[in-house]
PDB file of C-alpha atoms in Angstrom:
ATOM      1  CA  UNK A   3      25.620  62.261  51.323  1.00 55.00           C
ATOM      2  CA  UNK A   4      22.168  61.889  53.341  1.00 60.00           C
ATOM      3  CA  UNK A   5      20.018  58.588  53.577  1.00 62.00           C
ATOM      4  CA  UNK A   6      17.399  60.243  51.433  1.00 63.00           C
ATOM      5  CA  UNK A   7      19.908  61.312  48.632  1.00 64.00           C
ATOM      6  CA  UNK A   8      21.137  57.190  48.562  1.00 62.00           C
ATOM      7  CA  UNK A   9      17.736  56.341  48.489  1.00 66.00           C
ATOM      8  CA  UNK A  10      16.358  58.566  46.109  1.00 70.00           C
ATOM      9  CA  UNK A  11      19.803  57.109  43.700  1.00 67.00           C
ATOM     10  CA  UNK A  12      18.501  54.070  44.630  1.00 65.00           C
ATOM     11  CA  UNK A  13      14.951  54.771  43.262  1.00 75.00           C
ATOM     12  CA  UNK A  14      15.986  56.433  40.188  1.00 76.00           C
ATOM     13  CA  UNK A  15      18.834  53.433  39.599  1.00 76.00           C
ATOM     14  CA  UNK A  16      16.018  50.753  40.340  1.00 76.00           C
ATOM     15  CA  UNK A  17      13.372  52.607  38.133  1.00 81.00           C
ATOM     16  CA  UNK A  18      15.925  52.485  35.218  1.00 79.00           C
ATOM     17  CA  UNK A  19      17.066  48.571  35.515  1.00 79.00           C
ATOM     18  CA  UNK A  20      13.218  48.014  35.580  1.00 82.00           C
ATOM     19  CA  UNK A  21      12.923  50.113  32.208  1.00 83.00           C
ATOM     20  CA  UNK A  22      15.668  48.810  30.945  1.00 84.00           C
ATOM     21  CA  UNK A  23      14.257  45.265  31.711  1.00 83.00           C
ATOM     22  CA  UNK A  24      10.800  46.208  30.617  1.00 82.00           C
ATOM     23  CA  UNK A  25      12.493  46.855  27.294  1.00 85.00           C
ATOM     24  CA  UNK A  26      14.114  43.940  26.854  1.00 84.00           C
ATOM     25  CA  UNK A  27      10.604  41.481  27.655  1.00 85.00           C
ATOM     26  CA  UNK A  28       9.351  43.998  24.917  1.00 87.00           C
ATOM     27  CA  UNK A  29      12.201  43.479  22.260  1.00 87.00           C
ATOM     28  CA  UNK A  30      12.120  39.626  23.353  1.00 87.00           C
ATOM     29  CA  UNK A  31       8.263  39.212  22.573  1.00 85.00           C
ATOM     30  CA  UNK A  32       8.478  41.473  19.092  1.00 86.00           C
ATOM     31  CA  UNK A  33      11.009  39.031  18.484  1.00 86.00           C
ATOM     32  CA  UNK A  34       9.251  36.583  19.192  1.00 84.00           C
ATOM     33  CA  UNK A  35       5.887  37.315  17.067  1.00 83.00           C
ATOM     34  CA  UNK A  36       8.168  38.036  13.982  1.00 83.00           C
ATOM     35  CA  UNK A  37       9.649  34.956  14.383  1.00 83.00           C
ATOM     36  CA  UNK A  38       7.037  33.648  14.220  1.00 82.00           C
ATOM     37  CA  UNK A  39       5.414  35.592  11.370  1.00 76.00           C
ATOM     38  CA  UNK A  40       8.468  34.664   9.240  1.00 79.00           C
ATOM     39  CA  UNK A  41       8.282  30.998  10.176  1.00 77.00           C
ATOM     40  CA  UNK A  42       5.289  30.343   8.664  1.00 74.00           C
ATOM     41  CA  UNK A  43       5.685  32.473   5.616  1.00 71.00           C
ATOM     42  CA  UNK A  44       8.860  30.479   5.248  1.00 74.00           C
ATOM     43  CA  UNK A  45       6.726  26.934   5.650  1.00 77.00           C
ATOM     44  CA  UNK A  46       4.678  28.033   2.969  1.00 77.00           C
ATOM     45  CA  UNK A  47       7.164  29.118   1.063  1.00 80.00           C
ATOM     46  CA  UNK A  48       9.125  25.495   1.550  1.00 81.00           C
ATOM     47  CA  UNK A  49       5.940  23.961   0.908  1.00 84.00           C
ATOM     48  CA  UNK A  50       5.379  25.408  -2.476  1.00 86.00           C
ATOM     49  CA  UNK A  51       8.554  24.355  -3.518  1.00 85.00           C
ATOM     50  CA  UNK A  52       8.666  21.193  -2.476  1.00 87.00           C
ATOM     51  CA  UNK A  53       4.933  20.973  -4.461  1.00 88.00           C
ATOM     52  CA  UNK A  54       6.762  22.241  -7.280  1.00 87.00           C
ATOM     53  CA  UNK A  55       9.515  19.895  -7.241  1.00 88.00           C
ATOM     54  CA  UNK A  56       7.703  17.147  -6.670  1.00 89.00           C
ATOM     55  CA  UNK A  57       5.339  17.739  -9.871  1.00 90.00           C
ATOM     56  CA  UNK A  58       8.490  18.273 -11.424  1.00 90.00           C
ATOM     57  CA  UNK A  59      10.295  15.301 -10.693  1.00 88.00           C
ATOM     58  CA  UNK A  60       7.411  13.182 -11.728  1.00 87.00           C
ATOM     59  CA  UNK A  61       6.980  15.003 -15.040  1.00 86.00           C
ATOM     60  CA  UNK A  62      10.824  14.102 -15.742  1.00 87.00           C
ATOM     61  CA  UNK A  63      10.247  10.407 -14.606  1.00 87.00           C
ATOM     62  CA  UNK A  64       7.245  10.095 -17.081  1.00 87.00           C
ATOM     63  CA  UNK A  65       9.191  11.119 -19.622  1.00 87.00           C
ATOM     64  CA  UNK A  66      12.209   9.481 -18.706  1.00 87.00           C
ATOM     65  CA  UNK A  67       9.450   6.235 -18.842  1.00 90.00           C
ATOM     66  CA  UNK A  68       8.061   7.214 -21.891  1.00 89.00           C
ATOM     67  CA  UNK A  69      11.537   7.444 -23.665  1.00 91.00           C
ATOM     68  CA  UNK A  70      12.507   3.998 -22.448  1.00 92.00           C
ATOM     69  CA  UNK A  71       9.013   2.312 -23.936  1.00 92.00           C
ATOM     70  CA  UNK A  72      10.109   4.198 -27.279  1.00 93.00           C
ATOM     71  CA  UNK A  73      13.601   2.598 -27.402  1.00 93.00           C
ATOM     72  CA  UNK A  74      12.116  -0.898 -26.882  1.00 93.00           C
ATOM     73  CA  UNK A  75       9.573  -0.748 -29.273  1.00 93.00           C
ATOM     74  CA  UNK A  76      12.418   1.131 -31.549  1.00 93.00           C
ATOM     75  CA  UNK A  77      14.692  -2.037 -31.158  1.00 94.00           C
ATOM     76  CA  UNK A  78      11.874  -4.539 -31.711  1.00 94.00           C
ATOM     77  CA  UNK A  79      11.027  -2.590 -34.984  1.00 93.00           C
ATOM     78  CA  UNK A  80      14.848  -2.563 -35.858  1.00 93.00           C
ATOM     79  CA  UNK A  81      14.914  -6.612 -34.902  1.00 94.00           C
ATOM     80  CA  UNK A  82      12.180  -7.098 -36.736  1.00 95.00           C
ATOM     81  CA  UNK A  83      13.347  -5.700 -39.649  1.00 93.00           C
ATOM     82  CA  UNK A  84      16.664  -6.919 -39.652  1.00 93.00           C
ATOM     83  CA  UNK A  85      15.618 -10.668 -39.399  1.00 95.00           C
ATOM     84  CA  UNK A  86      13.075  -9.619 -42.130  1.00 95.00           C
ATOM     85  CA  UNK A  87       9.754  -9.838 -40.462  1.00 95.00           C
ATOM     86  CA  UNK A  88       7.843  -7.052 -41.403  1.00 95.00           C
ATOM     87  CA  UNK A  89       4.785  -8.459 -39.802  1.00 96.00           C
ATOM     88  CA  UNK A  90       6.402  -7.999 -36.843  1.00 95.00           C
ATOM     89  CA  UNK A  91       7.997  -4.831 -37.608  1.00 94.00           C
ATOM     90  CA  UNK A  92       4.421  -3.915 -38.239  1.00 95.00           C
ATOM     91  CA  UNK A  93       3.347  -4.719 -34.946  1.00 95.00           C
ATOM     92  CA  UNK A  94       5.906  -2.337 -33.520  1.00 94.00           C
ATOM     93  CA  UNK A  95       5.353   0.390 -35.367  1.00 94.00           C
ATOM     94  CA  UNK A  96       1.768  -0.110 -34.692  1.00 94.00           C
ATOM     95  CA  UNK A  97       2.347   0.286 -31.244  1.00 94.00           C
ATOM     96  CA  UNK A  98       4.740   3.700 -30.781  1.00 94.00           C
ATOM     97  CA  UNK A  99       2.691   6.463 -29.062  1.00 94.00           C
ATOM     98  CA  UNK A 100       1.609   9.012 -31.222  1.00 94.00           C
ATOM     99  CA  UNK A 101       4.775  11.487 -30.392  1.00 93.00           C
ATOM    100  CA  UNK A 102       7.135   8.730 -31.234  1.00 93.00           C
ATOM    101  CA  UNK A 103       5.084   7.354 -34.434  1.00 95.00           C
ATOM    102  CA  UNK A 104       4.953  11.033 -35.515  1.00 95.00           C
ATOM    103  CA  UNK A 105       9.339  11.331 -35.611  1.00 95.00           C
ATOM    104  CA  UNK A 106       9.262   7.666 -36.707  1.00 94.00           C
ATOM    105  CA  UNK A 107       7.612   8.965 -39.905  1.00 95.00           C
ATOM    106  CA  UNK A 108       9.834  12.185 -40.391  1.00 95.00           C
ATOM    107  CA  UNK A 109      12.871   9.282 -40.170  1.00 95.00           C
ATOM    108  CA  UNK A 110      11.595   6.684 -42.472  1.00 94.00           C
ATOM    109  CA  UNK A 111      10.809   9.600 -45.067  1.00 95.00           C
ATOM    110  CA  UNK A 112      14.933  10.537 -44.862  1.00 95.00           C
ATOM    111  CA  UNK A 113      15.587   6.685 -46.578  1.00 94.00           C
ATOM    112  CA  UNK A 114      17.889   6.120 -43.489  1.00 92.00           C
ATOM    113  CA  UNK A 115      18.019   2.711 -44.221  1.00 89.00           C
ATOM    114  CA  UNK A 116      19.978   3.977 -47.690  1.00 92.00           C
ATOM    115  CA  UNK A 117      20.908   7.222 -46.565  1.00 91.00           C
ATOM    116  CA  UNK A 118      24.241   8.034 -45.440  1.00 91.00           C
ATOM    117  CA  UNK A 119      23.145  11.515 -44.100  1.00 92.00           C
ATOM    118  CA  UNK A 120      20.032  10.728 -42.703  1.00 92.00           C
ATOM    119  CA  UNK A 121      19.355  10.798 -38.761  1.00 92.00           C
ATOM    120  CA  UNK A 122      20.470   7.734 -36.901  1.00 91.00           C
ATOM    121  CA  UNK A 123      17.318   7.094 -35.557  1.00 91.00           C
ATOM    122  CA  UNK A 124      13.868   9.081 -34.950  1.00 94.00           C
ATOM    123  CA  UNK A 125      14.959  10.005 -31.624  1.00 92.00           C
ATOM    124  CA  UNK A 126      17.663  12.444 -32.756  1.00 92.00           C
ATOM    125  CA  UNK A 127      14.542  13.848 -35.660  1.00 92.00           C
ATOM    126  CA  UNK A 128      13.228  17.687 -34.371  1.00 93.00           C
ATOM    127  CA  UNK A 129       9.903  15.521 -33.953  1.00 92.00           C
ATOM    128  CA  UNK A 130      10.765  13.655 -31.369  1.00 90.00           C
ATOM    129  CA  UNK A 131       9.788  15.022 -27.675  1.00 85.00           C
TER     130      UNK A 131
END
């Protein structure tokens, strides 16, 4: 084999490592601009749900709040009752929000007081959030 014939192997092996590693930057930099694409459709994504989350979490809590006001004033009325003080049971009742005054009422209309079968309290009445 002559010196050109190496060389000209040479050439054509050289010229196809450099193609093959022109390639590869290529592929490495597509790569790199999708991951990057993908990246921040996934950080909005993430963000969305954690916004979600969030606003659902603090829906449950207010609830979870506004159940635990109920049962107080629900045990003050009860109290109040029991120890008959119907001034203060008055005062209670006065008080319940609206949702809870509005399965309060269903309950009271059941007699549960002389009712066997009537609901043990207003928050197990349809009414009641």
């Amino acid at each position: 084999m002559s010196s050109n014939d190496k060389n000209s192997k040479l050439d054509k092996m050289d010229l196809a490592y450099a193609a093959i590693l022109g390639l590869a930057v290529v592929i490495t930099a597509w790569c790199g601009y999708q991951h990057e694409l993908w990246s921040s459709a996934l950080t909005f994504e993430l963000k969305q749900a954690n916004t979600a989350h969030r606003e659902f979490t603090t829906t449950q809590l207010k609830e979870g709040q506004s159940t635990v006001i109920d049962a107080i004033a629900f045990t003050g009325y009860l109290d109040a009752v029991s120890n008959h003080n119907q001034k203060l049971a008055d005062y209670y009742k006065d008080g319940f929000r609206p949702e809870m005054r509005a399965a309060f009422d269903a309950w009271i209309k059941t007699d549960p007081f002389n009712n066997t079968t009537a609901k043990t309290s207003p928050f197990d009445m349809p009414e009641y959030p």
